[in-house]
Short mmCIF file of N, CA, C and O in Angstrom, two decimals:
data_model
loop_
_atom_site.label_atom_id
_atom_site.label_comp_id
_atom_site.label_asym_id
_atom_site.label_seq_id
_atom_site.Cartn_x
_atom_site.Cartn_y
_atom_site.Cartn_z
N MET A 13 167.35 197.33 290.14
CA MET A 13 166.60 197.72 291.28
C MET A 13 166.92 197.12 292.47
O MET A 13 166.87 195.98 292.60
N ALA A 14 167.69 197.84 293.30
CA ALA A 14 168.32 197.10 294.52
C ALA A 14 166.84 197.00 295.41
O ALA A 14 165.98 197.84 295.69
N THR A 15 166.77 195.79 296.10
CA THR A 15 165.74 195.44 297.29
C THR A 15 166.06 195.80 298.47
O THR A 15 167.03 195.85 298.86
N THR A 16 165.19 196.44 299.13
CA THR A 16 165.41 197.01 300.47
C THR A 16 164.43 196.11 301.40
O THR A 16 163.59 195.48 301.15
N ASN A 17 165.24 195.73 302.70
CA ASN A 17 164.63 195.14 303.69
C ASN A 17 163.10 195.65 303.76
O ASN A 17 162.98 196.99 304.08
N PRO A 18 161.92 194.86 303.99
CA PRO A 18 160.79 195.35 304.27
C PRO A 18 160.67 196.20 305.38
O PRO A 18 159.71 197.10 305.50
N ILE A 19 161.26 195.70 306.51
CA ILE A 19 161.08 196.46 307.72
C ILE A 19 161.60 197.99 307.79
O ILE A 19 161.20 198.76 308.25
N LEU A 20 162.77 198.06 306.82
CA LEU A 20 163.21 199.67 306.66
C LEU A 20 162.20 200.47 305.73
O LEU A 20 161.89 201.38 305.99
N ARG A 21 161.55 199.50 304.89
CA ARG A 21 160.29 200.40 304.14
C ARG A 21 159.11 200.70 304.99
O ARG A 21 158.90 201.86 304.77
N ILE A 22 158.90 199.93 305.86
CA ILE A 22 157.73 200.28 307.12
C ILE A 22 158.44 201.43 307.54
O ILE A 22 157.37 202.21 307.88
N ARG A 23 159.44 201.30 308.26
CA ARG A 23 160.01 202.63 309.17
C ARG A 23 159.88 203.79 308.07
O ARG A 23 159.34 204.92 308.79
N ARG A 24 160.25 203.90 307.06
CA ARG A 24 160.48 204.84 306.22
C ARG A 24 158.75 205.39 306.08
O ARG A 24 158.72 206.87 306.00
N ALA A 25 158.07 204.46 305.59
CA ALA A 25 156.58 205.00 305.22
C ALA A 25 155.98 205.57 306.55
O ALA A 25 155.28 206.60 306.25
N LEU A 26 156.31 205.18 307.75
CA LEU A 26 155.80 205.62 308.97
C LEU A 26 156.24 207.07 309.40
O LEU A 26 155.74 208.01 309.61
N ARG A 27 157.64 207.03 308.73
CA ARG A 27 158.08 208.47 309.32
C ARG A 27 157.55 209.59 308.08
O ARG A 27 157.35 210.56 308.49
N SER A 28 157.27 209.05 306.82
CA SER A 28 156.57 209.99 305.85
C SER A 28 155.26 210.29 306.32
O SER A 28 155.01 211.35 305.79
N VAL A 29 154.56 209.72 307.02
CA VAL A 29 153.21 209.98 307.47
C VAL A 29 153.08 210.80 308.65
O VAL A 29 152.16 210.94 309.19
N GLY A 30 154.25 210.66 309.35
CA GLY A 30 154.43 211.73 310.47
C GLY A 30 154.72 211.34 311.86
O GLY A 30 154.59 212.05 312.89
N ALA A 31 154.74 209.97 311.82
CA ALA A 31 155.41 209.46 312.86
C ALA A 31 156.70 209.83 313.44
O ALA A 31 157.66 210.25 312.45
N SER A 32 157.04 209.72 314.67
CA SER A 32 158.30 210.25 315.43
C SER A 32 159.36 208.96 315.14
O SER A 32 158.78 207.77 314.71
N ALA A 33 160.67 209.35 315.15
CA ALA A 33 161.62 208.41 314.87
C ALA A 33 161.49 207.16 315.90
O ALA A 33 161.59 206.12 315.50
N ASP A 34 161.09 207.51 317.24
CA ASP A 34 161.02 206.59 318.30
C ASP A 34 159.65 205.68 317.92
O ASP A 34 159.81 204.43 317.95
N GLN A 35 158.76 206.25 317.56
CA GLN A 35 157.51 205.56 317.21
C GLN A 35 157.77 204.68 316.07
O GLN A 35 157.36 203.41 315.96
N ALA A 36 158.30 205.05 315.03
CA ALA A 36 158.65 204.26 313.94
C ALA A 36 159.63 203.08 314.13
O ALA A 36 159.52 201.99 313.68
N ASP A 37 160.64 203.41 315.19
CA ASP A 37 161.63 202.21 315.46
C ASP A 37 160.79 201.28 316.27
O ASP A 37 161.18 200.06 316.12
N GLU A 38 160.06 201.78 317.16
CA GLU A 38 159.33 200.81 318.05
C GLU A 38 158.36 199.85 317.16
O GLU A 38 158.28 198.65 317.45
N PHE A 39 157.69 200.55 316.16
CA PHE A 39 156.79 199.77 315.26
C PHE A 39 157.60 198.74 314.35
O PHE A 39 157.08 197.68 314.29
N ALA A 40 158.48 199.37 313.89
CA ALA A 40 159.45 198.47 313.19
C ALA A 40 159.87 197.39 313.85
O ALA A 40 160.34 196.07 313.29
N SER A 41 160.45 197.48 315.13
CA SER A 41 161.27 196.50 315.83
C SER A 41 160.03 195.22 316.14
O SER A 41 160.31 194.12 316.23
N ALA A 42 158.63 195.97 316.45
CA ALA A 42 157.82 194.89 316.83
C ALA A 42 157.41 194.12 315.64
O ALA A 42 157.08 192.69 315.63
N ILE A 43 157.15 194.52 314.52
CA ILE A 43 156.98 193.89 313.39
C ILE A 43 158.02 193.07 313.16
O ILE A 43 157.88 191.94 312.45
N ASP A 44 159.40 193.42 313.22
CA ASP A 44 160.56 192.47 312.82
C ASP A 44 160.59 191.32 313.67
O ASP A 44 161.18 190.30 313.53
N GLU A 45 160.06 191.34 315.05
CA GLU A 45 159.67 190.08 315.71
C GLU A 45 159.07 188.98 315.43
O GLU A 45 159.31 187.86 315.67
N ILE A 46 157.90 189.54 314.55
CA ILE A 46 156.92 188.60 313.68
C ILE A 46 157.18 188.20 312.44
O ILE A 46 156.69 187.32 311.77
N TYR A 47 158.03 189.24 311.82
CA TYR A 47 158.48 189.07 310.49
C TYR A 47 159.26 187.65 310.04
O TYR A 47 160.29 187.40 310.68
N VAL A 48 158.84 186.88 309.04
CA VAL A 48 159.51 185.84 308.61
C VAL A 48 160.16 186.01 307.50
O VAL A 48 159.77 186.46 306.52
N SER A 49 161.48 185.89 307.46
CA SER A 49 162.41 186.38 306.17
C SER A 49 161.84 185.30 305.09
O SER A 49 161.35 184.06 305.42
N ARG A 50 162.31 185.63 303.85
CA ARG A 50 162.22 184.90 302.77
C ARG A 50 163.05 183.35 302.98
O ARG A 50 162.40 182.30 302.71
N GLN A 51 163.81 183.31 303.57
CA GLN A 51 165.00 182.12 303.92
C GLN A 51 164.26 181.29 304.66
O GLN A 51 164.11 180.05 304.78
N GLN A 52 163.66 181.92 305.89
CA GLN A 52 162.97 181.02 306.99
C GLN A 52 161.56 180.46 306.47
O GLN A 52 161.31 179.23 306.53
N PHE A 53 160.93 180.99 305.49
CA PHE A 53 159.81 180.79 304.89
C PHE A 53 160.05 179.52 303.87
O PHE A 53 159.44 178.48 304.05
N GLU A 54 161.00 179.86 303.12
CA GLU A 54 161.64 178.66 302.17
C GLU A 54 162.10 177.43 302.79
O GLU A 54 161.72 176.11 302.67
N ASP A 55 162.73 177.75 304.12
CA ASP A 55 163.02 176.40 304.98
C ASP A 55 161.95 175.89 305.62
O ASP A 55 162.04 174.31 305.61
N ARG A 56 160.78 176.43 306.11
CA ARG A 56 159.66 175.97 306.72
C ARG A 56 159.17 175.16 305.35
O ARG A 56 158.44 173.85 305.71
N ILE A 57 158.88 175.50 304.27
CA ILE A 57 158.29 174.93 303.22
C ILE A 57 158.88 173.81 302.92
O ILE A 57 158.34 172.57 302.65
N ALA A 58 160.16 174.05 302.78
CA ALA A 58 161.19 172.36 302.54
C ALA A 58 160.96 171.48 303.41
O ALA A 58 160.94 170.39 303.18
N ARG A 59 160.87 171.73 304.71
CA ARG A 59 160.91 170.80 305.90
C ARG A 59 159.16 170.15 305.79
O ARG A 59 159.20 169.02 306.02
N MET A 60 158.16 170.83 305.22
CA MET A 60 156.80 170.63 305.31
C MET A 60 156.91 169.41 304.20
O MET A 60 155.98 168.35 304.31
N LEU A 61 157.35 169.65 302.88
CA LEU A 61 157.60 168.71 302.04
C LEU A 61 158.40 167.67 302.17
O LEU A 61 157.87 166.69 301.92
N ALA A 62 159.30 167.84 302.89
CA ALA A 62 160.22 166.50 303.46
C ALA A 62 159.28 165.75 304.45
O ALA A 62 159.48 164.07 304.01
N ASP A 63 158.53 166.14 305.16
CA ASP A 63 157.76 165.30 306.03
C ASP A 63 156.65 164.73 305.30
O ASP A 63 156.24 163.40 305.54
N HIS A 64 156.15 165.46 304.27
CA HIS A 64 155.16 164.98 303.29
C HIS A 64 155.60 163.66 302.80
O HIS A 64 154.99 162.92 302.48
N ARG A 65 156.74 164.03 302.10
CA ARG A 65 157.48 162.99 301.04
C ARG A 65 157.80 161.70 301.94
O ARG A 65 157.36 160.56 301.68
N ARG A 66 158.32 162.16 303.31
CA ARG A 66 158.63 160.90 304.30
C ARG A 66 157.16 159.95 304.72
O ARG A 66 157.23 158.93 304.55
N GLN A 67 156.13 160.67 304.76
CA GLN A 67 154.94 160.15 305.22
C GLN A 67 154.18 159.39 304.12
O GLN A 67 154.01 158.10 304.27
N LEU A 68 154.47 160.10 302.73
CA LEU A 68 154.07 159.01 301.50
C LEU A 68 154.74 157.82 301.50
O LEU A 68 154.09 156.61 301.27
N LEU A 69 156.10 157.91 301.73
CA LEU A 69 157.12 156.89 301.56
C LEU A 69 156.43 155.80 302.58
O LEU A 69 156.66 154.45 302.25
N LEU A 70 156.29 156.03 303.61
CA LEU A 70 155.85 155.11 304.64
C LEU A 70 154.66 154.38 304.31
O LEU A 70 154.41 153.08 304.44
N GLU A 71 153.72 155.24 303.99
CA GLU A 71 152.40 154.59 303.56
C GLU A 71 152.58 153.79 302.43
O GLU A 71 151.93 152.65 302.20
N VAL A 72 153.29 154.01 301.37
CA VAL A 72 153.50 153.06 300.21
C VAL A 72 154.20 151.75 300.58
O VAL A 72 153.85 150.69 300.42
N VAL A 73 155.36 151.77 301.61
CA VAL A 73 155.99 150.70 302.16
C VAL A 73 154.82 149.74 302.86
O VAL A 73 154.76 148.47 302.88
N VAL A 74 153.90 150.40 303.73
CA VAL A 74 152.69 149.68 304.45
C VAL A 74 151.90 148.67 303.68
O VAL A 74 151.73 147.89 303.62
N ILE A 75 151.59 149.75 302.38
CA ILE A 75 150.58 149.35 301.61
C ILE A 75 151.42 148.13 300.92
O ILE A 75 150.58 146.77 300.51
N VAL A 76 152.39 148.25 300.27
CA VAL A 76 153.41 147.08 299.66
C VAL A 76 153.42 145.82 300.38
O VAL A 76 153.04 144.81 300.12
N SER A 77 153.81 146.10 301.76
CA SER A 77 153.81 144.88 302.51
C SER A 77 152.53 144.21 302.95
O SER A 77 152.63 143.10 303.04
N VAL A 78 151.63 144.88 302.98
CA VAL A 78 150.10 144.41 303.11
C VAL A 78 149.88 143.71 302.00
O VAL A 78 149.52 142.36 301.74
N ALA A 79 150.10 144.08 300.59
CA ALA A 79 149.68 143.30 299.59
C ALA A 79 150.84 142.12 299.32
O ALA A 79 150.22 141.10 298.90
N VAL A 80 151.96 142.25 299.89
CA VAL A 80 152.85 140.79 299.62
C VAL A 80 152.48 139.91 300.65
O VAL A 80 152.46 138.81 300.25
N GLY A 81 151.97 140.49 301.79
CA GLY A 81 151.35 139.41 302.98
C GLY A 81 150.41 138.58 302.21
O GLY A 81 150.22 137.41 302.47
N ILE A 82 149.53 139.47 301.61
CA ILE A 82 148.39 138.69 301.18
C ILE A 82 148.58 137.93 299.93
O ILE A 82 148.02 136.65 300.09
N ILE A 83 149.43 138.51 299.03
CA ILE A 83 149.71 137.40 298.07
C ILE A 83 150.28 136.04 298.67
O ILE A 83 150.15 135.01 297.98
N LEU A 84 151.33 136.25 299.51
CA LEU A 84 152.12 135.07 300.06
C LEU A 84 150.90 134.21 300.82
O LEU A 84 150.98 132.88 301.02
N GLY A 85 150.04 134.75 301.53
CA GLY A 85 148.98 134.25 302.20
C GLY A 85 147.98 133.21 301.45
O GLY A 85 147.75 132.02 301.58
N VAL A 86 147.92 133.69 300.25
CA VAL A 86 147.10 133.22 299.00
C VAL A 86 147.92 131.88 298.49
O VAL A 86 147.31 130.90 298.22
N LEU A 87 149.22 132.25 298.10
CA LEU A 87 150.04 131.15 297.78
C LEU A 87 150.29 129.93 298.58
O LEU A 87 150.71 128.87 297.98
N ALA A 88 150.40 130.23 299.85
CA ALA A 88 150.61 129.27 300.68
C ALA A 88 149.84 128.20 301.02
O ALA A 88 148.44 128.06 300.94
#
């Protein structure tokens, strides 16, 4: 089964319920401006995960640095 662009499916649905071609086109273009594609969504999630991973690594480095500082302070 071939996948169809959701915007085109919306346009067809509007036409089937009686909207004029101009109304369907106007609505579809308005939705298309705010519609996020699957690739854009996946890219956004990947950026969020990368940011989270970076923050977690920074926190680990800070905790290890503090622990090493305490150990060296106790041994000195």
